[in-house]
C-alpha cells in the first residue's frame, strides 16, 4: 500500500536551531517525493521535490531509498519558517499525490 | 500571476442540505484535483480529472459526494445530503498534466461547516 508517514504533528524549535522534519514512505517502486508548505492564511504550495535536488529557502531533502525516507532539513531555522509542512508521494505513471498528515513547525524567537 | 480560485471560501450549512463547491483551475491546466483536509486525516485525495474526464474518485464517498467538470474552466464538488462529519477544508488543485513530476497548484480552499 502507498503511504506517507510524518510521525511528528508538532515540532518546536528556537530561531537559529537546526530543523529536521521526518517523512517515511511506503511504495513498491520508485516514487517521486515532494514537500509542500502552507504558511498561515496562505494556500498550500510546493517547497521542493527530490528530483530537482535543489535548496529552497535553505531547506534540503534527500531521498534515502534504503530507509524509505525523505526528511526535510534546515541548518538554521528562521521565524518565517513557521508553517505546516506536508510530505507527499507520487507513484509511477500517475498524477496522484499521497500526502502525509503534516507537521506543524513553530520557530520561536 | 495565474491562480486557482475557489468559491465559496466559507460555507456554513445544516445537516441534510446540499453543498456545492466550485473551482476554476489555472487556464491551460488539464488536471484537476479535489482534496479534503481535516485535523485527524490531513490531506486526502477525493477525486481527480484529466482533460475533464474523471480518472480516480476512489477517495470519495460515492453515496453523497459527486465531482464533475462541466467545462475546462469549472470543476464542482457536491455533497448531498451533507453531514457534520463532512466539516473540513476542501481544496482544489490544478496541474499542467505533463507527467509524474507535475507541480500541483492549490486554491485557497473552501471551509465547510455542517451543523
Short mmCIF file of C-alpha atoms in Angstrom, two decimals:
data_model
loop_
_atom_site.label_atom_id
_atom_site.label_comp_id
_atom_site.label_asym_id
_atom_site.label_seq_id
_atom_site.Cartn_x
_atom_site.Cartn_y
_atom_site.Cartn_z
CA UNK A 1 0.00 0.00 0.00
CA UNK A 2 1.15 3.53 -0.72
CA UNK A 3 1.58 5.54 2.44
CA UNK A 4 3.39 8.60 3.71
CA UNK A 5 4.11 8.89 7.41
CA UNK A 6 5.04 12.06 9.22
CA UNK A 7 5.47 10.97 12.84
CA UNK A 8 5.53 14.43 14.40
CA UNK A 9 2.40 16.56 14.50
CA UNK A 10 4.27 19.47 16.04
CA UNK A 11 7.92 20.46 16.07
CA UNK A 12 9.01 23.47 18.10
CA UNK A 13 12.47 24.99 17.90
CA UNK A 14 14.16 28.28 18.63
CA UNK A 15 15.42 30.58 15.92
CA UNK A 16 18.83 29.50 14.70
CA UNK A 17 18.43 25.87 15.73
CA UNK A 18 18.64 23.06 13.19
CA UNK A 19 15.38 21.57 11.98
CA UNK A 20 14.56 18.11 10.66
CA UNK A 21 11.02 17.19 9.71
CA UNK A 22 10.70 13.47 9.28
CA UNK A 23 8.98 11.71 6.42
CA UNK A 24 8.86 8.00 5.69
CA UNK A 25 7.08 6.39 2.80
CA UNK A 26 5.82 3.02 1.71
CA UNK A 27 5.78 2.30 -2.03
CA UNK A 28 6.71 -0.71 -4.11
CA UNK A 29 8.72 1.07 -6.74
CA UNK A 30 10.49 4.37 -7.30
CA UNK A 31 8.22 7.23 -6.31
CA UNK A 32 8.60 10.93 -6.73
CA UNK A 33 8.75 12.73 -3.39
CA UNK A 34 7.71 16.27 -2.61
CA UNK A 35 7.49 18.69 0.28
CA UNK A 36 4.59 21.15 0.30
CA UNK A 37 4.26 24.03 2.76
CA UNK A 38 1.26 26.00 3.99
CA UNK A 39 2.03 29.30 5.71
CA UNK A 40 -0.60 30.91 7.90
CA UNK A 41 -3.55 32.17 5.82
CA UNK A 42 -1.87 31.14 2.58
CA UNK A 43 -2.53 28.35 0.16
CA UNK A 44 -0.57 25.14 0.03
CA UNK A 45 2.46 25.45 -2.24
CA UNK A 46 5.31 23.31 -3.43
CA UNK A 47 8.51 23.74 -1.43
CA UNK A 48 10.77 21.25 -3.17
CA UNK A 49 10.88 17.94 -4.99
CA UNK A 50 13.55 15.30 -4.76
CA UNK A 51 14.33 15.08 -8.47
CA UNK A 52 15.36 18.73 -8.53
CA UNK A 53 17.97 18.27 -5.81
CA UNK A 54 17.58 21.94 -5.01
CA UNK A 55 17.69 24.02 -1.86
CA UNK A 56 14.70 26.27 -1.36
CA UNK A 57 14.67 28.86 1.45
CA UNK A 58 17.59 26.97 2.97
CA UNK A 59 15.68 23.68 3.08
CA UNK A 60 17.01 20.46 1.58
CA UNK A 61 15.68 16.93 1.46
CA UNK A 62 17.49 13.78 0.42
CA UNK A 63 15.73 10.68 -0.73
CA UNK A 64 17.05 7.64 1.13
CA UNK A 65 15.69 4.60 -0.67
CA UNK A 66 17.24 2.18 1.83
CA UNK A 67 15.41 3.79 4.72
CA UNK A 68 12.46 4.90 2.56
CA UNK A 69 12.78 8.37 3.99
CA UNK A 70 12.67 11.91 2.66
CA UNK A 71 13.41 14.07 5.68
CA UNK A 72 13.35 17.87 5.32
CA UNK A 73 16.26 19.70 6.88
CA UNK A 74 17.41 23.23 7.51
CA UNK A 75 20.56 24.08 9.45
CA UNK A 76 19.31 27.34 10.97
CA UNK A 77 15.57 27.84 11.43
CA UNK A 78 14.01 31.27 10.98
CA UNK A 79 10.76 32.58 12.46
CA UNK A 80 9.26 32.88 8.98
CA UNK A 81 9.68 29.12 8.55
CA UNK A 82 6.78 28.58 10.94
CA UNK A 83 4.17 26.75 8.87
CA UNK A 84 2.52 23.42 8.19
CA UNK A 85 4.70 21.06 6.17
CA UNK A 86 3.38 18.13 4.17
CA UNK A 87 5.42 15.35 2.66
CA UNK A 88 3.86 13.81 -0.44
CA UNK A 89 4.47 10.88 -2.76
CA UNK A 90 3.59 10.47 -6.41
CA UNK A 91 3.72 6.99 -7.85
CA UNK A 92 4.94 5.93 -11.25
CA UNK A 93 2.82 6.98 -14.21
CA UNK A 94 0.21 8.77 -12.14
CA UNK A 95 -0.71 12.33 -11.20
CA UNK A 96 -1.98 11.35 -7.75
CA UNK A 97 -0.27 12.82 -4.70
CA UNK A 98 -0.44 10.87 -1.46
CA UNK A 99 0.08 13.24 1.46
CA UNK A 100 1.26 12.64 4.98
CA UNK A 101 -0.73 14.09 7.85
CA UNK A 102 1.60 17.06 8.12
CA UNK A 103 3.94 18.53 10.72
CA UNK A 104 3.46 21.97 12.18
CA UNK A 105 6.78 23.74 12.63
CA UNK A 106 6.91 26.50 15.22
CA UNK A 107 10.05 28.62 15.36
CA UNK A 108 10.29 30.76 18.46
CA UNK A 109 12.36 33.98 18.61
CA UNK B 1 0.02 35.62 -11.72
CA UNK B 2 -2.39 32.81 -12.57
CA UNK B 3 -4.06 31.17 -9.58
CA UNK B 4 -6.63 28.53 -8.82
CA UNK B 5 -9.81 30.11 -7.46
CA UNK B 6 -12.43 28.50 -5.27
CA UNK B 7 -15.89 29.61 -4.19
CA UNK B 8 -17.26 29.97 -1.64
CA UNK B 9 -14.38 30.48 0.76
CA UNK B 10 -16.57 29.66 3.73
CA UNK B 11 -19.84 27.75 3.95
CA UNK B 12 -21.95 27.00 6.99
CA UNK B 13 -24.94 24.78 6.42
CA UNK B 14 -27.25 22.47 8.26
CA UNK B 15 -27.16 18.74 8.12
CA UNK B 16 -29.10 17.37 5.18
CA UNK B 17 -28.56 20.37 2.93
CA UNK B 18 -26.86 20.22 -0.44
CA UNK B 19 -23.46 21.87 -0.71
CA UNK B 20 -21.79 22.82 -3.98
CA UNK B 21 -18.17 23.95 -4.10
CA UNK B 22 -16.65 25.40 -7.25
CA UNK B 23 -13.13 25.60 -8.58
CA UNK B 24 -11.62 27.44 -11.50
CA UNK B 25 -8.32 25.82 -12.47
CA UNK B 26 -5.43 27.74 -13.95
CA UNK B 27 -6.08 28.36 -17.64
CA UNK B 28 -4.38 25.70 -19.71
CA UNK B 29 -4.06 23.17 -16.91
CA UNK B 30 -5.63 19.86 -17.80
CA UNK B 31 -5.53 18.02 -14.47
CA UNK B 32 -7.78 19.00 -11.57
CA UNK B 33 -7.77 17.52 -8.08
CA UNK B 34 -10.12 17.72 -5.10
CA UNK B 35 -8.70 17.22 -1.61
CA UNK B 36 -10.21 17.26 1.85
CA UNK B 37 -8.18 18.47 4.82
CA UNK B 38 -9.03 17.54 8.39
CA UNK B 39 -7.04 17.66 11.60
CA UNK B 40 -7.17 13.91 12.00
CA UNK B 41 -6.57 12.72 8.43
CA UNK B 42 -4.56 15.55 6.96
CA UNK B 43 -4.94 15.93 3.19
CA UNK B 44 -6.91 13.22 1.42
CA UNK B 45 -7.41 13.00 -2.32
CA UNK B 46 -11.10 12.73 -3.13
CA UNK B 47 -11.07 12.77 -6.94
CA UNK B 48 -9.12 13.92 -9.93
CA UNK B 49 -9.71 14.67 -13.58
CA UNK B 50 -7.58 14.85 -16.68
CA UNK B 51 -8.95 16.67 -19.71
CA UNK B 52 -12.28 16.84 -17.84
CA UNK B 53 -12.56 13.05 -17.59
CA UNK B 54 -12.65 11.55 -14.08
CA UNK B 55 -9.62 9.34 -13.55
CA UNK B 56 -9.91 8.41 -9.94
CA UNK B 57 -12.63 9.05 -7.39
CA UNK B 58 -11.81 6.16 -5.09
CA UNK B 59 -11.30 8.52 -2.15
CA UNK B 60 -14.78 9.92 -2.37
CA UNK B 61 -17.86 8.60 -0.55
CA UNK B 62 -19.97 7.74 -3.57
CA UNK B 63 -23.33 7.81 -1.87
CA UNK B 64 -23.26 11.51 -1.11
CA UNK B 65 -20.35 13.09 -2.98
CA UNK B 66 -20.10 13.84 -6.68
CA UNK B 67 -17.46 15.64 -8.69
CA UNK B 68 -17.81 16.98 -12.21
CA UNK B 69 -16.14 19.23 -14.75
CA UNK B 70 -18.86 20.82 -16.86
CA UNK B 71 -16.16 22.57 -18.88
CA UNK B 72 -12.43 23.14 -18.80
CA UNK B 73 -12.76 26.24 -16.62
CA UNK B 74 -15.01 24.84 -13.91
CA UNK B 75 -14.87 21.89 -11.53
CA UNK B 76 -17.59 21.23 -8.97
CA UNK B 77 -17.79 19.10 -5.86
CA UNK B 78 -21.24 18.42 -4.46
CA UNK B 79 -22.32 16.88 -1.20
CA UNK B 80 -25.94 15.77 -0.91
CA UNK B 81 -27.03 15.35 1.80
CA UNK B 82 -24.33 16.91 3.94
CA UNK B 83 -23.42 15.54 7.35
CA UNK B 84 -21.48 17.02 10.29
CA UNK B 85 -18.57 14.67 9.58
CA UNK B 86 -18.14 16.41 6.21
CA UNK B 87 -16.92 19.52 8.02
CA UNK B 88 -13.43 20.18 6.67
CA UNK B 89 -11.46 22.39 4.31
CA UNK B 90 -11.83 21.33 0.70
CA UNK B 91 -9.00 22.20 -1.64
CA UNK B 92 -8.92 22.20 -5.38
CA UNK B 93 -5.62 21.98 -7.23
CA UNK B 94 -4.68 22.02 -10.89
CA UNK B 95 -1.64 20.93 -12.83
CA UNK B 96 -0.34 21.21 -16.40
CA UNK B 97 -0.61 17.44 -16.85
CA UNK B 98 2.93 16.96 -18.11
CA UNK B 99 3.63 13.81 -16.22
CA UNK B 100 4.62 12.43 -12.88
CA UNK B 101 6.68 15.37 -11.73
CA UNK B 102 3.93 17.92 -12.11
CA UNK B 103 3.61 20.65 -9.56
CA UNK B 104 0.08 20.94 -8.30
CA UNK B 105 -1.17 24.47 -7.73
CA UNK B 106 -3.64 24.76 -4.90
CA UNK B 107 -6.59 27.03 -4.42
CA UNK B 108 -7.31 28.82 -1.14
CA UNK B 109 -9.82 26.20 -0.05
CA UNK B 110 -13.47 26.17 1.00
CA UNK B 111 -14.01 25.84 4.73
CA UNK B 112 -17.21 23.84 5.19
CA UNK B 113 -19.04 23.60 8.48
CA UNK B 114 -22.06 21.32 8.68
CA UNK B 115 -24.14 21.85 11.80
#
